[in-house]
Tab-separated table of N, CA and C in Angstrom:
chain	number	residue	atom	x	y	z
A	21	MET	N	15.659	-17.233	2.739
A	21	MET	CA	15.591	-16.162	2.156
A	21	MET	C	17.228	-16.116	2.255
A	22	LYS	N	18.032	-15.789	3.278
A	22	LYS	CA	19.529	-16.290	3.400
A	22	LYS	C	20.332	-16.422	1.750
A	23	ALA	N	19.304	-17.699	1.690
A	23	ALA	CA	20.299	-18.610	0.592
A	23	ALA	C	20.409	-17.606	-0.993
A	24	VAL	N	19.013	-16.864	-0.884
A	24	VAL	CA	19.522	-16.191	-2.317
A	24	VAL	C	20.398	-14.770	-2.294
A	25	GLN	N	20.686	-14.306	-0.971
A	25	GLN	CA	20.533	-13.016	-0.673
A	25	GLN	C	21.750	-12.286	-1.595
A	26	ASN	N	22.623	-13.575	-1.230
A	26	ASN	CA	24.324	-12.583	-2.857
A	26	ASN	C	23.580	-13.125	-3.885
A	27	ASN	N	21.917	-13.084	-4.876
A	27	ASN	CA	21.865	-12.759	-5.473
A	27	ASN	C	21.107	-11.915	-6.104
A	28	MET	N	20.386	-11.220	-5.256
A	28	MET	CA	19.375	-10.251	-4.818
A	28	MET	C	19.870	-9.222	-5.206
A	29	PRO	N	19.468	-8.217	-6.408
A	29	PRO	CA	19.484	-7.293	-7.520
A	29	PRO	C	19.288	-6.166	-5.612
A	30	PRO	N	19.846	-4.927	-5.880
A	30	PRO	CA	19.441	-4.229	-4.237
A	30	PRO	C	18.346	-2.603	-4.570
A	31	GLY	N	18.653	-2.619	-3.938
A	31	GLY	CA	16.789	-2.235	-3.546
A	31	GLY	C	15.472	-3.195	-2.837
A	32	VAL	N	15.708	-3.872	-3.290
A	32	VAL	CA	14.542	-5.316	-3.256
A	32	VAL	C	13.527	-4.505	-2.060
A	33	VAL	N	11.712	-4.673	-2.668
A	33	VAL	CA	11.076	-4.613	-1.554
A	33	VAL	C	9.954	-5.285	-1.925
A	34	ILE	N	10.557	-6.224	-0.875
A	34	ILE	CA	8.979	-7.324	-0.253
A	34	ILE	C	7.965	-6.594	0.388
A	35	VAL	N	6.456	-6.539	-0.265
A	35	VAL	CA	5.149	-6.964	-0.114
A	35	VAL	C	4.404	-7.263	0.098
A	36	ILE	N	4.172	-7.197	1.334
A	36	ILE	CA	2.766	-8.513	2.043
A	36	ILE	C	1.965	-7.628	2.433
A	37	ASP	N	0.693	-7.718	1.621
A	37	ASP	CA	-0.560	-7.159	1.863
A	37	ASP	C	-1.237	-7.324	2.078
A	38	ALA	N	-2.278	-6.902	3.326
A	38	ALA	CA	-3.160	-7.245	3.639
A	38	ALA	C	-3.104	-8.202	4.605
A	39	LEU	N	-1.984	-8.668	5.357
A	39	LEU	CA	-1.660	-9.374	6.550
A	39	LEU	C	-2.736	-9.714	7.724
A	40	ASP	N	-3.764	-8.975	8.138
A	40	ASP	CA	-4.999	-9.284	8.789
A	40	ASP	C	-6.163	-10.140	7.818
A	41	GLU	N	-6.110	-10.247	7.301
A	41	GLU	CA	-6.767	-11.043	6.471
A	41	GLU	C	-6.810	-12.603	6.887
A	42	CYS	N	-4.851	-12.829	6.995
A	42	CYS	CA	-4.559	-14.183	7.420
A	42	CYS	C	-5.456	-15.162	8.247
A	43	GLU	N	-6.119	-16.515	8.215
A	43	GLU	CA	-7.006	-16.351	9.038
A	43	GLU	C	-6.134	-16.703	10.374
A	44	ASN	N	-5.358	-17.851	9.833
A	44	ASN	CA	-3.689	-18.530	11.329
A	44	ASN	C	-3.687	-17.409	12.211
A	45	GLY	N	-3.744	-16.606	12.825
A	45	GLY	CA	-3.107	-15.810	13.455
A	45	GLY	C	-2.200	-16.589	14.147
A	46	SER	N	-1.425	-17.674	14.745
A	46	SER	CA	-0.508	-17.338	14.785
A	46	SER	C	0.709	-18.515	13.715
A	47	LEU	N	-0.105	-18.932	12.898
A	47	LEU	CA	1.264	-17.787	11.857
A	47	LEU	C	2.036	-16.738	11.558
A	48	VAL	N	0.089	-15.639	11.125
A	48	VAL	CA	0.727	-14.722	11.599
A	48	VAL	C	1.934	-14.003	12.061
A	49	GLU	N	1.988	-14.285	13.266
A	49	GLU	CA	2.713	-14.451	14.599
A	49	GLU	C	3.833	-14.743	13.509
A	50	LEU	N	4.399	-15.685	13.641
A	50	LEU	CA	5.728	-16.939	13.510
A	50	LEU	C	6.320	-15.913	12.255
A	51	LEU	N	5.691	-15.182	11.632
A	51	LEU	CA	5.636	-14.901	10.276
A	51	LEU	C	7.075	-13.890	10.520
A	52	LEU	N	6.364	-12.670	11.460
A	52	LEU	CA	6.644	-11.989	11.374
A	52	LEU	C	7.716	-11.556	12.743
A	53	GLN	N	7.472	-12.499	13.264
A	53	GLN	CA	8.483	-12.996	14.235
A	53	GLN	C	10.138	-13.184	13.439
A	54	THR	N	9.880	-14.158	12.363
A	54	THR	CA	10.639	-14.219	11.540
A	54	THR	C	11.330	-13.815	10.743
A	55	LEU	N	10.476	-12.343	9.700
A	55	LEU	CA	10.864	-10.811	9.227
A	55	LEU	C	12.061	-10.056	10.444
A	56	PHE	N	11.190	-9.896	11.464
A	56	PHE	CA	12.303	-9.619	13.058
A	56	PHE	C	13.618	-9.865	12.900
A	57	LYS	N	13.622	-11.010	12.866
A	57	LYS	CA	14.460	-11.939	13.061
A	57	LYS	C	15.998	-11.958	12.030
A	58	SER	N	15.097	-12.207	10.929
A	58	SER	CA	16.212	-12.441	9.792
A	58	SER	C	15.904	-10.912	9.153
A	59	ALA	N	14.766	-9.849	8.710
A	59	ALA	CA	15.338	-8.514	7.830
A	59	ALA	C	16.062	-7.480	7.916
A	60	PHE	N	16.977	-8.005	9.070
A	60	PHE	CA	18.112	-6.642	9.136
A	60	PHE	C	19.652	-6.950	8.717
A	61	GLN	N	19.554	-8.449	8.002
A	61	GLN	CA	20.371	-8.977	7.998
A	61	GLN	C	20.457	-9.733	6.462
A	62	LEU	N	19.443	-9.052	6.033
A	62	LEU	CA	18.836	-9.252	4.124
A	62	LEU	C	19.044	-7.601	4.034
A	63	GLN	N	19.387	-7.265	2.141
A	63	GLN	CA	19.606	-6.338	1.590
A	63	GLN	C	18.267	-6.486	1.353
A	64	VAL	N	17.050	-6.565	1.711
A	64	VAL	CA	15.846	-6.536	1.212
A	64	VAL	C	14.795	-5.773	2.420
A	65	LYS	N	13.762	-5.219	1.892
A	65	LYS	CA	12.853	-3.731	2.663
A	65	LYS	C	11.540	-5.364	3.046
A	66	PHE	N	10.998	-4.796	3.919
A	66	PHE	CA	9.434	-5.791	3.924
A	66	PHE	C	8.912	-4.460	3.506
A	67	PHE	N	7.195	-4.357	3.091
A	67	PHE	CA	6.376	-3.603	3.147
A	67	PHE	C	5.717	-4.143	3.774
A	68	VAL	N	4.659	-3.915	4.620
A	68	VAL	CA	3.441	-5.093	5.481
A	68	VAL	C	2.378	-3.887	5.489
A	69	THR	N	1.373	-4.165	5.003
A	69	THR	CA	-0.064	-4.206	5.273
A	69	THR	C	-0.515	-4.494	6.137
A	70	SER	N	-1.709	-3.853	6.564
A	70	SER	CA	-2.759	-4.533	7.358
A	70	SER	C	-3.876	-3.310	8.894
A	71	ARG	N	-4.662	-3.907	8.817
A	71	ARG	CA	-5.601	-3.497	9.779
A	71	ARG	C	-5.129	-3.574	10.593
A	72	PRO	N	-5.181	-2.606	11.462
A	72	PRO	CA	-4.747	-2.490	12.973
A	72	PRO	C	-5.184	-3.682	14.464
A	73	GLU	N	-5.290	-5.033	13.438
A	73	GLU	CA	-5.174	-5.659	14.148
A	73	GLU	C	-4.961	-5.827	15.877
A	74	PRO	N	-4.854	-6.490	16.751
A	74	PRO	CA	-4.291	-6.317	18.812
A	74	PRO	C	-3.636	-6.993	18.770
A	75	SER	N	-3.240	-8.205	18.089
A	75	SER	CA	-2.252	-9.355	17.352
A	75	SER	C	-0.922	-8.358	16.675
A	76	ILE	N	-1.950	-8.118	15.678
A	76	ILE	CA	-0.316	-7.489	14.159
A	76	ILE	C	0.204	-6.576	15.160
A	77	GLN	N	-0.895	-5.510	15.925
A	77	GLN	CA	0.420	-4.678	16.267
A	77	GLN	C	0.807	-4.702	17.226
A	78	ARG	N	0.618	-5.805	18.461
A	78	ARG	CA	1.582	-6.401	19.699
A	78	ARG	C	2.397	-6.963	18.897
A	79	LYS	N	3.302	-7.387	17.939
A	79	LYS	CA	4.128	-7.565	17.504
A	79	LYS	C	5.057	-6.955	17.189
A	80	MET	N	3.903	-5.436	15.986
A	80	MET	CA	4.656	-4.827	15.273
A	80	MET	C	5.692	-3.781	16.392
A	81	LEU	N	4.990	-3.704	17.789
A	81	LEU	CA	5.075	-3.132	18.310
A	81	LEU	C	6.290	-3.579	19.482
A	82	GLY	N	6.274	-4.395	20.100
A	82	GLY	CA	6.562	-5.086	20.544
A	82	GLY	C	7.964	-5.861	20.294
A	83	THR	N	8.696	-5.836	19.349
A	83	THR	CA	9.757	-6.232	18.651
A	83	THR	C	10.994	-6.433	18.569
A	84	ASN	N	11.589	-5.757	20.314
A	84	ASN	CA	12.350	-6.784	21.230
A	84	ASN	C	13.682	-6.207	20.612
A	85	GLY	N	13.656	-5.160	20.037
A	85	GLY	CA	15.305	-4.294	19.963
A	85	GLY	C	15.113	-3.872	18.013
A	86	TYR	N	14.036	-4.425	17.364
A	86	TYR	CA	13.950	-4.122	15.913
A	86	TYR	C	13.215	-3.105	15.980
A	87	ASN	N	13.505	-1.955	15.062
A	87	ASN	CA	12.654	-0.387	14.726
A	87	ASN	C	11.698	-0.691	13.899
A	88	PRO	N	10.669	-1.006	13.592
A	88	PRO	CA	10.073	-1.145	11.924
A	88	PRO	C	9.635	0.436	12.126
A	89	SER	N	9.753	0.682	10.551
A	89	SER	CA	9.222	2.570	10.587
A	89	SER	C	7.147	1.647	10.310
A	90	VAL	N	6.352	2.633	11.323
A	90	VAL	CA	5.510	2.742	11.193
A	90	VAL	C	4.607	3.894	10.511
A	91	PHE	N	3.364	3.234	9.615
A	91	PHE	CA	2.349	4.611	9.324
A	91	PHE	C	1.346	4.112	9.256
A	92	HIS	N	0.444	5.214	9.759
A	92	HIS	CA	-1.069	4.782	9.523
A	92	HIS	C	-1.464	5.578	8.494
A	93	LEU	N	-2.057	5.006	8.032
A	93	LEU	CA	-3.234	6.030	6.636
A	93	LEU	C	-3.664	7.377	7.297
A	94	HIS	N	-3.654	7.506	8.163
A	94	HIS	CA	-5.370	7.963	8.455
A	94	HIS	C	-4.075	9.372	8.782
A	95	ASP	N	-2.474	8.905	9.307
A	95	ASP	CA	-1.610	10.248	9.636
A	95	ASP	C	-0.636	10.752	8.647
A	96	ILE	N	-0.964	10.357	7.161
A	96	ILE	CA	-0.202	11.179	6.522
A	96	ILE	C	-1.138	12.033	5.522
A	97	GLU	N	-0.602	13.457	5.365
A	97	GLU	CA	-1.760	14.559	4.882
A	97	GLU	C	-2.810	14.656	4.435
A	98	GLN	N	-3.321	14.459	4.239
A	98	GLN	CA	-4.286	14.501	3.104
A	98	GLN	C	-3.963	14.569	1.530
A	99	SER	N	-3.348	15.862	1.433
A	99	SER	CA	-2.382	16.847	0.265
A	99	SER	C	-1.763	15.251	-0.324
A	100	LEU	N	-0.937	14.844	0.341
A	100	LEU	CA	-0.107	14.457	0.098
A	100	LEU	C	-0.353	12.729	-0.989
A	101	VAL	N	-1.677	12.713	0.094
A	101	VAL	CA	-3.039	11.185	-0.399
A	101	VAL	C	-3.495	11.539	-1.576
A	102	GLN	N	-3.737	12.921	-1.465
A	102	GLN	CA	-5.180	13.084	-3.019
A	102	GLN	C	-4.077	13.690	-4.143
A	103	ALA	N	-2.903	13.926	-3.947
A	103	ALA	CA	-1.662	14.335	-5.134
A	103	ALA	C	-1.770	13.001	-5.972
A	104	ASP	N	-1.205	12.123	-4.979
A	104	ASP	CA	-0.521	10.408	-5.101
A	104	ASP	C	-2.267	9.993	-6.077
A	105	ILE	N	-3.503	10.168	-5.913
A	105	ILE	CA	-5.321	9.712	-6.478
A	105	ILE	C	-4.877	10.799	-7.403
A	106	GLN	N	-4.716	11.921	-8.099
A	106	GLN	CA	-4.812	12.733	-8.796
A	106	GLN	C	-4.419	13.132	-10.617
A	107	ILE	N	-2.995	12.098	-9.935
A	107	ILE	CA	-2.002	11.704	-10.706
A	107	ILE	C	-3.195	10.083	-10.936
A	108	TYR	N	-2.969	9.001	-10.219
A	108	TYR	CA	-4.353	8.437	-10.711
A	108	TYR	C	-5.027	8.428	-11.466
A	109	LEU	N	-6.184	9.191	-10.930
A	109	LEU	CA	-7.019	9.258	-11.958
A	109	LEU	C	-7.027	9.924	-13.378
A	110	VAL	N	-5.748	10.901	-13.401
A	110	VAL	CA	-5.437	11.449	-14.901
A	110	VAL	C	-4.688	10.499	-15.467
A	111	ASP	N	-4.566	9.065	-14.831
A	111	ASP	CA	-4.154	7.903	-15.627
A	111	ASP	C	-4.659	7.335	-15.740
A	112	MET	N	-5.231	6.999	-15.467
A	112	MET	CA	-6.871	5.967	-15.254
A	112	MET	C	-7.591	6.356	-16.491
A	113	PHE	N	-8.178	7.888	-16.586
A	113	PHE	CA	-8.797	8.782	-17.582
A	113	PHE	C	-8.164	8.894	-19.112
A	114	ALA	N	-6.392	9.585	-18.732
A	114	ALA	CA	-6.570	9.200	-19.842
A	114	ALA	C	-6.914	9.208	-21.367
A	115	ASN	N	-7.735	8.279	-21.638
A	115	ASN	CA	-8.151	8.040	-23.184
A	115	ASN	C	-9.390	7.801	-23.253
A	116	ILE	N	-10.074	8.777	-22.021
A	116	ILE	CA	-11.614	8.334	-22.109
A	116	ILE	C	-11.862	9.168	-23.446
A	117	ASN	N	-13.244	8.923	-24.113
A	117	ASN	CA	-14.470	9.465	-24.531
A	117	ASN	C	-15.463	10.280	-24.534
A	118	PRO	N	-15.440	11.471	-24.405
A	118	PRO	CA	-15.145	12.509	-24.275
A	118	PRO	C	-13.975	12.890	-23.189
A	119	PRO	N	-12.935	13.317	-22.938
A	119	PRO	CA	-11.842	13.791	-21.746
A	119	PRO	C	-12.424	14.112	-21.509
A	120	PHE	N	-11.728	14.059	-19.563
A	120	PHE	CA	-12.323	15.030	-18.792
A	120	PHE	C	-11.116	15.290	-18.629
A	121	ILE	N	-12.567	17.034	-18.256
A	121	ILE	CA	-11.256	18.187	-17.722
A	121	ILE	C	-11.036	18.332	-16.017
A	122	ASN	N	-9.948	19.456	-16.116
A	122	ASN	CA	-9.412	19.383	-14.807
A	122	ASN	C	-10.097	19.138	-13.268
A	123	GLU	N	-11.385	20.009	-13.327
A	123	GLU	CA	-12.100	19.915	-12.935
A	123	GLU	C	-13.334	19.012	-12.179
A	124	GLU	N	-13.268	17.915	-13.401
A	124	GLU	CA	-14.358	16.818	-13.235
A	124	GLU	C	-12.744	15.755	-11.785
A	125	ILE	N	-11.949	16.043	-12.727
A	125	ILE	CA	-10.840	15.103	-11.809
A	125	ILE	C	-10.667	16.363	-10.021
A	126	PHE	N	-10.438	17.194	-10.095
A	126	PHE	CA	-10.796	17.595	-8.840
A	126	PHE	C	-11.237	17.403	-7.852
A	127	GLN	N	-12.632	17.262	-8.815
A	127	GLN	CA	-14.034	16.870	-8.024
A	127	GLN	C	-14.073	15.273	-7.112
A	128	LEU	N	-13.250	13.980	-8.108
A	128	LEU	CA	-13.352	12.944	-8.071
A	128	LEU	C	-12.293	12.659	-6.789
A	129	THR	N	-11.201	13.544	-6.860
A	129	THR	CA	-10.212	13.631	-5.251
A	129	THR	C	-10.223	13.738	-4.509
A	130	LYS	N	-11.258	14.860	-4.374
A	130	LYS	CA	-11.824	15.771	-3.730
A	130	LYS	C	-12.941	14.574	-2.899
A	131	LEU	N	-14.057	13.717	-3.317
A	131	LEU	CA	-13.999	12.726	-2.708
A	131	LEU	C	-13.936	11.615	-2.044
A	132	ALA	N	-12.677	11.447	-2.849
A	132	ALA	CA	-11.764	10.267	-3.141
A	132	ALA	C	-10.989	10.771	-1.096
A	133	GLY	N	-11.286	12.210	-0.573
A	133	GLY	CA	-10.242	12.182	0.512
A	133	GLY	C	-8.983	11.594	0.539
A	134	LYS	N	-8.769	10.076	1.483
A	134	LYS	CA	-8.103	9.401	1.405
A	134	LYS	C	-7.715	8.158	0.971
A	135	LEU	N	-8.912	8.244	0.449
A	135	LEU	CA	-9.302	6.655	0.474
A	135	LEU	C	-9.026	6.153	-0.999
A	136	PHE	N	-7.683	6.193	-1.363
A	136	PHE	CA	-7.329	5.141	-2.717
A	136	PHE	C	-8.839	4.300	-3.511
A	137	VAL	N	-9.265	3.454	-2.355
A	137	VAL	CA	-9.785	2.245	-3.192
A	137	VAL	C	-11.400	3.347	-3.926
A	138	TYR	N	-11.647	4.057	-3.372
A	138	TYR	CA	-12.670	4.938	-3.311
A	138	TYR	C	-12.216	6.284	-4.597
A	139	ALA	N	-10.780	5.527	-5.259
A	139	ALA	CA	-10.495	6.837	-7.109
A	139	ALA	C	-10.945	5.209	-7.766
A	140	SER	N	-10.278	3.857	-7.412
A	140	SER	CA	-10.255	2.934	-7.476
A	140	SER	C	-11.711	2.468	-7.772
A	141	THR	N	-12.599	2.494	-7.648
A	141	THR	CA	-13.731	2.196	-7.143
A	141	THR	C	-14.360	3.289	-8.904
A	142	ALA	N	-14.586	4.264	-8.362
A	142	ALA	CA	-15.198	5.142	-9.072
A	142	ALA	C	-14.204	5.124	-10.647
A	143	ALA	N	-13.422	4.775	-10.808
A	143	ALA	CA	-12.283	4.979	-12.270
A	143	ALA	C	-12.985	3.511	-13.354
A	144	GLN	N	-12.837	2.872	-12.886
A	144	GLN	CA	-13.418	1.096	-13.201
A	144	GLN	C	-14.921	1.284	-13.012
A	145	TYR	N	-15.644	1.881	-12.263
A	145	TYR	CA	-17.267	2.125	-12.740
A	145	TYR	C	-17.134	3.470	-14.035
A	146	ILE	N	-16.838	4.170	-13.970
A	146	ILE	CA	-17.320	5.409	-14.961
A	146	ILE	C	-16.190	5.197	-16.107
A	147	ASN	N	-14.977	3.849	-16.348
A	147	ASN	CA	-14.966	3.537	-17.667
A	147	ASN	C	-14.102	1.865	-17.355
A	148	PRO	N	-14.866	1.067	-17.593
A	148	PRO	CA	-14.852	-0.162	-17.004
A	148	PRO	C	-14.052	-0.583	-17.861
A	149	GLY	N	-13.634	-0.334	-19.154
A	149	GLY	CA	-12.776	-1.024	-20.180
A	149	GLY	C	-11.569	0.035	-19.781
A	150	VAL	N	-10.942	0.419	-18.810
A	150	VAL	CA	-9.737	0.584	-18.346
A	150	VAL	C	-8.815	-0.604	-17.919
A	151	GLN	N	-7.708	-0.436	-17.629
A	151	GLN	CA	-6.709	-1.354	-16.656
A	151	GLN	C	-6.389	-0.730	-15.577
A	152	ASN	N	-6.057	-1.278	-14.670
A	152	ASN	CA	-5.195	-0.694	-13.536
A	152	ASN	C	-4.368	-0.474	-13.656
A	153	LEU	N	-3.316	0.117	-13.214
A	153	LEU	CA	-1.710	0.157	-12.733
A	153	LEU	C	-1.346	-1.030	-12.596
A	154	THR	N	-0.808	-1.327	-13.217
A	154	THR	CA	0.538	-2.369	-12.677
A	154	THR	C	1.480	-2.409	-12.100
A	155	SER	N	2.436	-1.633	-12.437
A	155	SER	CA	3.799	-0.686	-12.091
A	155	SER	C	4.281	0.423	-12.099
A	156	LEU	N	4.361	1.829	-11.690
A	156	LEU	CA	4.745	3.455	-11.606
A	156	LEU	C	5.848	2.668	-12.325
A	157	TYR	N	6.664	2.311	-12.987
A	157	TYR	CA	7.538	2.249	-14.182
A	157	TYR	C	7.538	2.308	-16.014
């Protein structure tokens, strides 16, 4: 990463999703250790998602001087999550015929609660021909 540091555009975010699904716990710990050791030197941010596995939590919270921002989905205000889910559902059903009315979108959003996967699964079931969002830009 240090070799490409000068060639990276500003604002790069590297996403590591579902870290807990890696089978080799030792490699997960090594990855986190490496990130914590060199991340502050790079002009890049890392966004890591994981279930609260004890070994990952220990590594994330005991980082010896590095202070990562840790967000727990269940701590995020439900109205913020539901606003994002509603935007997603409106987009997913934009071309459905007959068109969804606001009340139907509201009900699906309410049923999803904080679970984006619920909204995504419902959208794919209701409108199987629609593609998921690949980018917010």
